[in-house]
Amino acid sequence: MKNNYLILVNQEQPLPRFFQPGQLILGRDNVYLEEQTHLKLMALLNEIDGQQSIRLVNGFRSIEEQQLLYDTSVKEFGMTYTKKYVAKPLCSEHHTGLAVDLTTSLANETHLISPEFDWQKNKLVQLFLTKMSDFGFIQRYPEGKEHLTGISYEPWHFRYVGRQHSKKMQALDLCLEEYVLQLGAGVQ
Ligand SMILES: [Zn+2]
């Protein structure tokens, strides 16, 4: 089956229970990503000379792993925090292999749920944000779109949608929920 790079996964649209991701690749930092997502991310990091300074924190995650992460987060950080940042199993786009969390922190003790990727502190992050749409990536949970995505602003979480779509989404300032809705309505 052809990969659906525009697949929408959120609290209201969980994946089917037996969802199968596309071909996964074990890439850098022991992170699994869908083949094309991995390829384009590496190209982007090469382009900005970020292979040394940007680490991959999370990529593909199984439904079982998401359950464990969710339960652990509730235990350690409480329900309010968990609801803000951790999707329920089947509702996380990390199941698709098309999403990646990045950090500029090279410390071993990186926070797994909210890793540091701060454009205000880091020029390389600014460069990443400037170039990402050329390589098919979008910031999936932008500031100001929380009411649409259902997830708080996550500066570290990126999603591969393919260049054709990422360029349009950036130009029109649309999050994936808005974009998919517009495409469905025939507006291109
Ligand atoms: Zn993420």
Tab-separated table of C-alpha atoms and ligand atoms in Angstrom:
chain	number	residue	atom	x	y	z
A	1	MET	CA	0.000	0.000	0.000
A	2	LYS	CA	1.188	3.484	-0.794
A	3	ASN	CA	2.093	5.564	2.240
A	4	ASN	CA	-0.393	8.188	3.197
A	5	TYR	CA	1.850	11.033	4.244
A	6	LEU	CA	-1.142	13.189	5.115
A	7	ILE	CA	-2.643	10.717	7.564
A	8	LEU	CA	-4.317	12.602	10.389
A	9	VAL	CA	-4.010	11.127	13.856
A	10	ASN	CA	-5.304	12.939	16.886
A	11	GLN	CA	-7.456	12.510	19.993
A	12	GLU	CA	-10.582	12.452	17.868
A	13	GLN	CA	-9.163	10.325	15.078
A	14	PRO	CA	-7.390	7.323	16.520
A	15	LEU	CA	-5.692	4.866	14.208
A	16	PRO	CA	-7.408	1.563	13.507
A	17	ARG	CA	-6.359	-1.063	16.042
A	18	PHE	CA	-4.338	-3.069	13.500
A	19	PHE	CA	-2.697	-0.107	11.807
A	20	GLN	CA	0.551	-0.975	10.013
A	21	PRO	CA	3.151	1.750	9.483
A	22	GLY	CA	5.164	2.003	6.268
A	23	GLN	CA	8.622	0.486	5.955
A	24	LEU	CA	10.595	1.432	9.085
A	25	ILE	CA	14.322	2.127	9.163
A	26	LEU	CA	16.516	1.988	12.241
A	27	GLY	CA	18.346	5.260	11.948
A	28	ARG	CA	20.524	7.459	14.087
A	29	ASP	CA	20.255	7.490	17.875
A	30	ASN	CA	18.448	4.130	17.825
A	31	VAL	CA	15.298	5.739	16.510
A	32	TYR	CA	13.017	4.024	14.009
A	33	LEU	CA	11.398	6.154	11.294
A	34	GLU	CA	9.456	5.492	8.129
A	35	GLU	CA	11.877	5.161	5.213
A	36	GLN	CA	11.163	8.430	3.407
A	37	THR	CA	10.868	10.378	6.649
A	38	HIS	CA	14.281	9.126	7.694
A	39	LEU	CA	15.846	9.916	4.329
A	40	LYS	CA	14.513	13.483	4.225
A	41	LEU	CA	15.372	14.190	7.854
A	42	MET	CA	18.972	13.127	7.291
A	43	ALA	CA	19.121	15.310	4.161
A	44	LEU	CA	17.780	18.258	6.144
A	45	LEU	CA	20.267	17.755	8.971
A	46	ASN	CA	23.090	17.505	6.443
A	47	GLU	CA	21.919	20.680	4.714
A	48	ILE	CA	22.069	22.707	7.937
A	49	ASP	CA	25.168	20.919	9.217
A	50	GLY	CA	23.185	19.713	12.198
A	51	GLN	CA	24.176	16.030	12.372
A	52	GLN	CA	26.457	16.637	15.344
A	53	SER	CA	24.262	19.000	17.335
A	54	ILE	CA	20.747	17.706	16.848
A	55	ARG	CA	19.720	14.375	18.297
A	56	LEU	CA	16.666	12.251	17.576
A	57	VAL	CA	14.733	11.505	20.759
A	58	ASN	CA	11.590	9.684	19.601
A	59	GLY	CA	10.435	8.287	16.287
A	60	PHE	CA	8.207	5.305	15.690
A	61	ARG	CA	6.511	4.044	18.842
A	62	SER	CA	4.360	0.933	19.132
A	63	ILE	CA	0.930	1.007	20.733
A	64	GLU	CA	2.294	-0.895	23.746
A	65	GLU	CA	5.135	1.611	24.150
A	66	GLN	CA	2.656	4.495	23.997
A	67	GLN	CA	0.562	2.877	26.720
A	68	LEU	CA	3.648	2.514	28.899
A	69	LEU	CA	4.709	6.107	28.261
A	70	TYR	CA	1.225	7.370	29.057
A	71	ASP	CA	0.968	5.389	32.298
A	72	THR	CA	4.467	6.379	33.404
A	73	SER	CA	3.766	10.033	32.672
A	74	VAL	CA	0.553	9.984	34.708
A	75	LYS	CA	2.465	8.444	37.609
A	76	GLU	CA	5.459	10.762	37.413
A	77	PHE	CA	4.019	14.069	36.229
A	78	GLY	CA	0.300	13.817	36.878
A	79	MET	CA	-2.791	13.894	34.725
A	80	THR	CA	-2.751	17.599	33.784
A	81	TYR	CA	0.723	17.429	32.278
A	82	THR	CA	0.059	14.088	30.611
A	83	LYS	CA	-3.123	15.300	28.931
A	84	LYS	CA	-1.220	18.293	27.590
A	85	TYR	CA	1.684	16.441	26.018
A	86	VAL	CA	1.089	12.697	25.829
A	87	ALA	CA	-1.396	11.189	23.409
A	88	LYS	CA	-3.380	8.116	24.311
A	89	PRO	CA	-2.424	4.868	22.581
A	90	LEU	CA	-3.678	4.784	18.942
A	91	CYS	CA	-3.951	8.592	19.051
A	92	SER	CA	-0.226	9.293	18.697
A	93	GLU	CA	1.210	9.991	15.273
A	94	HIS	CA	4.436	8.410	16.492
A	95	HIS	CA	2.722	5.101	15.582
A	96	THR	CA	3.011	6.075	11.919
A	97	GLY	CA	6.798	6.514	11.888
A	98	LEU	CA	6.218	9.904	10.249
A	99	ALA	CA	6.814	11.916	13.435
A	100	VAL	CA	10.074	12.729	15.142
A	101	ASP	CA	11.049	14.519	18.349
A	102	LEU	CA	14.349	16.366	18.261
A	103	THR	CA	16.649	17.897	20.805
A	104	THR	CA	19.748	20.045	20.873
A	105	SER	CA	20.537	18.779	24.338
A	106	LEU	CA	23.420	16.349	24.187
A	107	ALA	CA	23.039	15.351	27.826
A	108	ASN	CA	22.104	11.746	28.523
A	109	GLU	CA	19.301	12.833	30.788
A	110	THR	CA	17.183	14.248	27.989
A	111	HIS	CA	13.555	14.706	28.917
A	112	LEU	CA	11.751	12.162	26.762
A	113	ILE	CA	8.377	13.872	26.730
A	114	SER	CA	9.415	17.492	26.325
A	115	PRO	CA	12.967	17.599	24.961
A	116	GLU	CA	14.698	20.944	24.515
A	117	PHE	CA	14.510	22.358	20.982
A	118	ASP	CA	14.388	26.067	21.553
A	119	TRP	CA	14.668	28.482	18.621
A	120	GLN	CA	15.093	31.416	20.958
A	121	LYS	CA	18.259	29.945	22.402
A	122	ASN	CA	19.682	28.148	19.423
A	123	LYS	CA	20.592	29.436	15.949
A	124	LEU	CA	20.692	25.926	14.506
A	125	VAL	CA	17.066	25.396	15.528
A	126	GLN	CA	16.162	28.615	13.708
A	127	LEU	CA	17.903	27.313	10.615
A	128	PHE	CA	16.083	23.993	10.933
A	129	LEU	CA	12.734	25.801	11.087
A	130	THR	CA	13.620	27.908	8.060
A	131	LYS	CA	14.609	24.921	5.931
A	132	MET	CA	12.267	22.162	7.131
A	133	SER	CA	9.450	22.714	4.641
A	134	ASP	CA	11.902	22.296	1.743
A	135	PHE	CA	12.398	18.747	2.989
A	136	GLY	CA	8.727	18.002	3.637
A	137	PHE	CA	8.540	18.651	7.375
A	138	ILE	CA	6.076	20.694	9.396
A	139	GLN	CA	5.880	21.698	13.021
A	140	ARG	CA	2.915	19.574	13.974
A	141	TYR	CA	1.787	21.353	17.153
A	142	PRO	CA	2.412	25.054	16.627
A	143	GLU	CA	1.737	27.822	19.074
A	144	GLY	CA	-1.715	29.321	18.597
A	145	LYS	CA	-3.263	26.193	17.046
A	146	GLU	CA	-3.801	24.281	20.276
A	147	HIS	CA	-7.580	24.507	19.951
A	148	LEU	CA	-7.321	22.707	16.605
A	149	THR	CA	-4.615	20.137	17.297
A	150	GLY	CA	-5.741	19.361	20.838
A	151	ILE	CA	-2.074	19.305	21.880
A	152	SER	CA	-0.041	22.033	23.558
A	153	TYR	CA	2.715	23.806	21.659
A	154	GLU	CA	5.479	21.245	21.091
A	155	PRO	CA	8.555	22.963	19.647
A	156	TRP	CA	10.406	19.618	19.438
A	157	HIS	CA	7.858	17.549	17.481
A	158	PHE	CA	8.004	17.428	13.672
A	159	ARG	CA	5.982	15.553	11.142
A	160	TYR	CA	6.826	14.487	7.612
A	161	VAL	CA	4.062	15.228	5.084
A	162	GLY	CA	6.099	15.565	1.886
A	163	ARG	CA	7.401	18.738	0.273
A	164	GLN	CA	4.380	19.416	-1.886
A	165	HIS	CA	2.207	19.711	1.225
A	166	SER	CA	4.675	21.233	3.689
A	167	LYS	CA	5.321	24.183	1.368
A	168	LYS	CA	1.612	24.888	0.999
A	169	MET	CA	0.898	24.485	4.688
A	170	GLN	CA	3.679	26.890	5.543
A	171	ALA	CA	2.592	29.441	2.954
A	172	LEU	CA	-1.020	29.322	4.131
A	173	ASP	CA	-0.128	28.960	7.833
A	174	LEU	CA	-2.288	25.872	8.230
A	175	CYS	CA	-1.867	23.066	10.728
A	176	LEU	CA	-2.561	19.523	9.552
A	177	GLU	CA	-6.133	19.528	10.874
A	178	GLU	CA	-6.930	22.664	8.855
A	179	TYR	CA	-5.070	21.510	5.760
A	180	VAL	CA	-6.715	18.094	5.572
A	181	LEU	CA	-10.094	19.712	6.051
A	182	GLN	CA	-9.429	22.126	3.189
A	183	LEU	CA	-8.227	19.364	0.895
A	184	GLY	CA	-11.329	17.374	1.747
A	185	ALA	CA	-13.389	20.378	0.787
A	186	GLY	CA	-11.585	20.515	-2.549
A	187	VAL	CA	-9.581	23.665	-1.874
A	188	GLN	CA	-6.010	23.166	-3.086
B	1	ZN	ZN	6.467	13.732	19.548
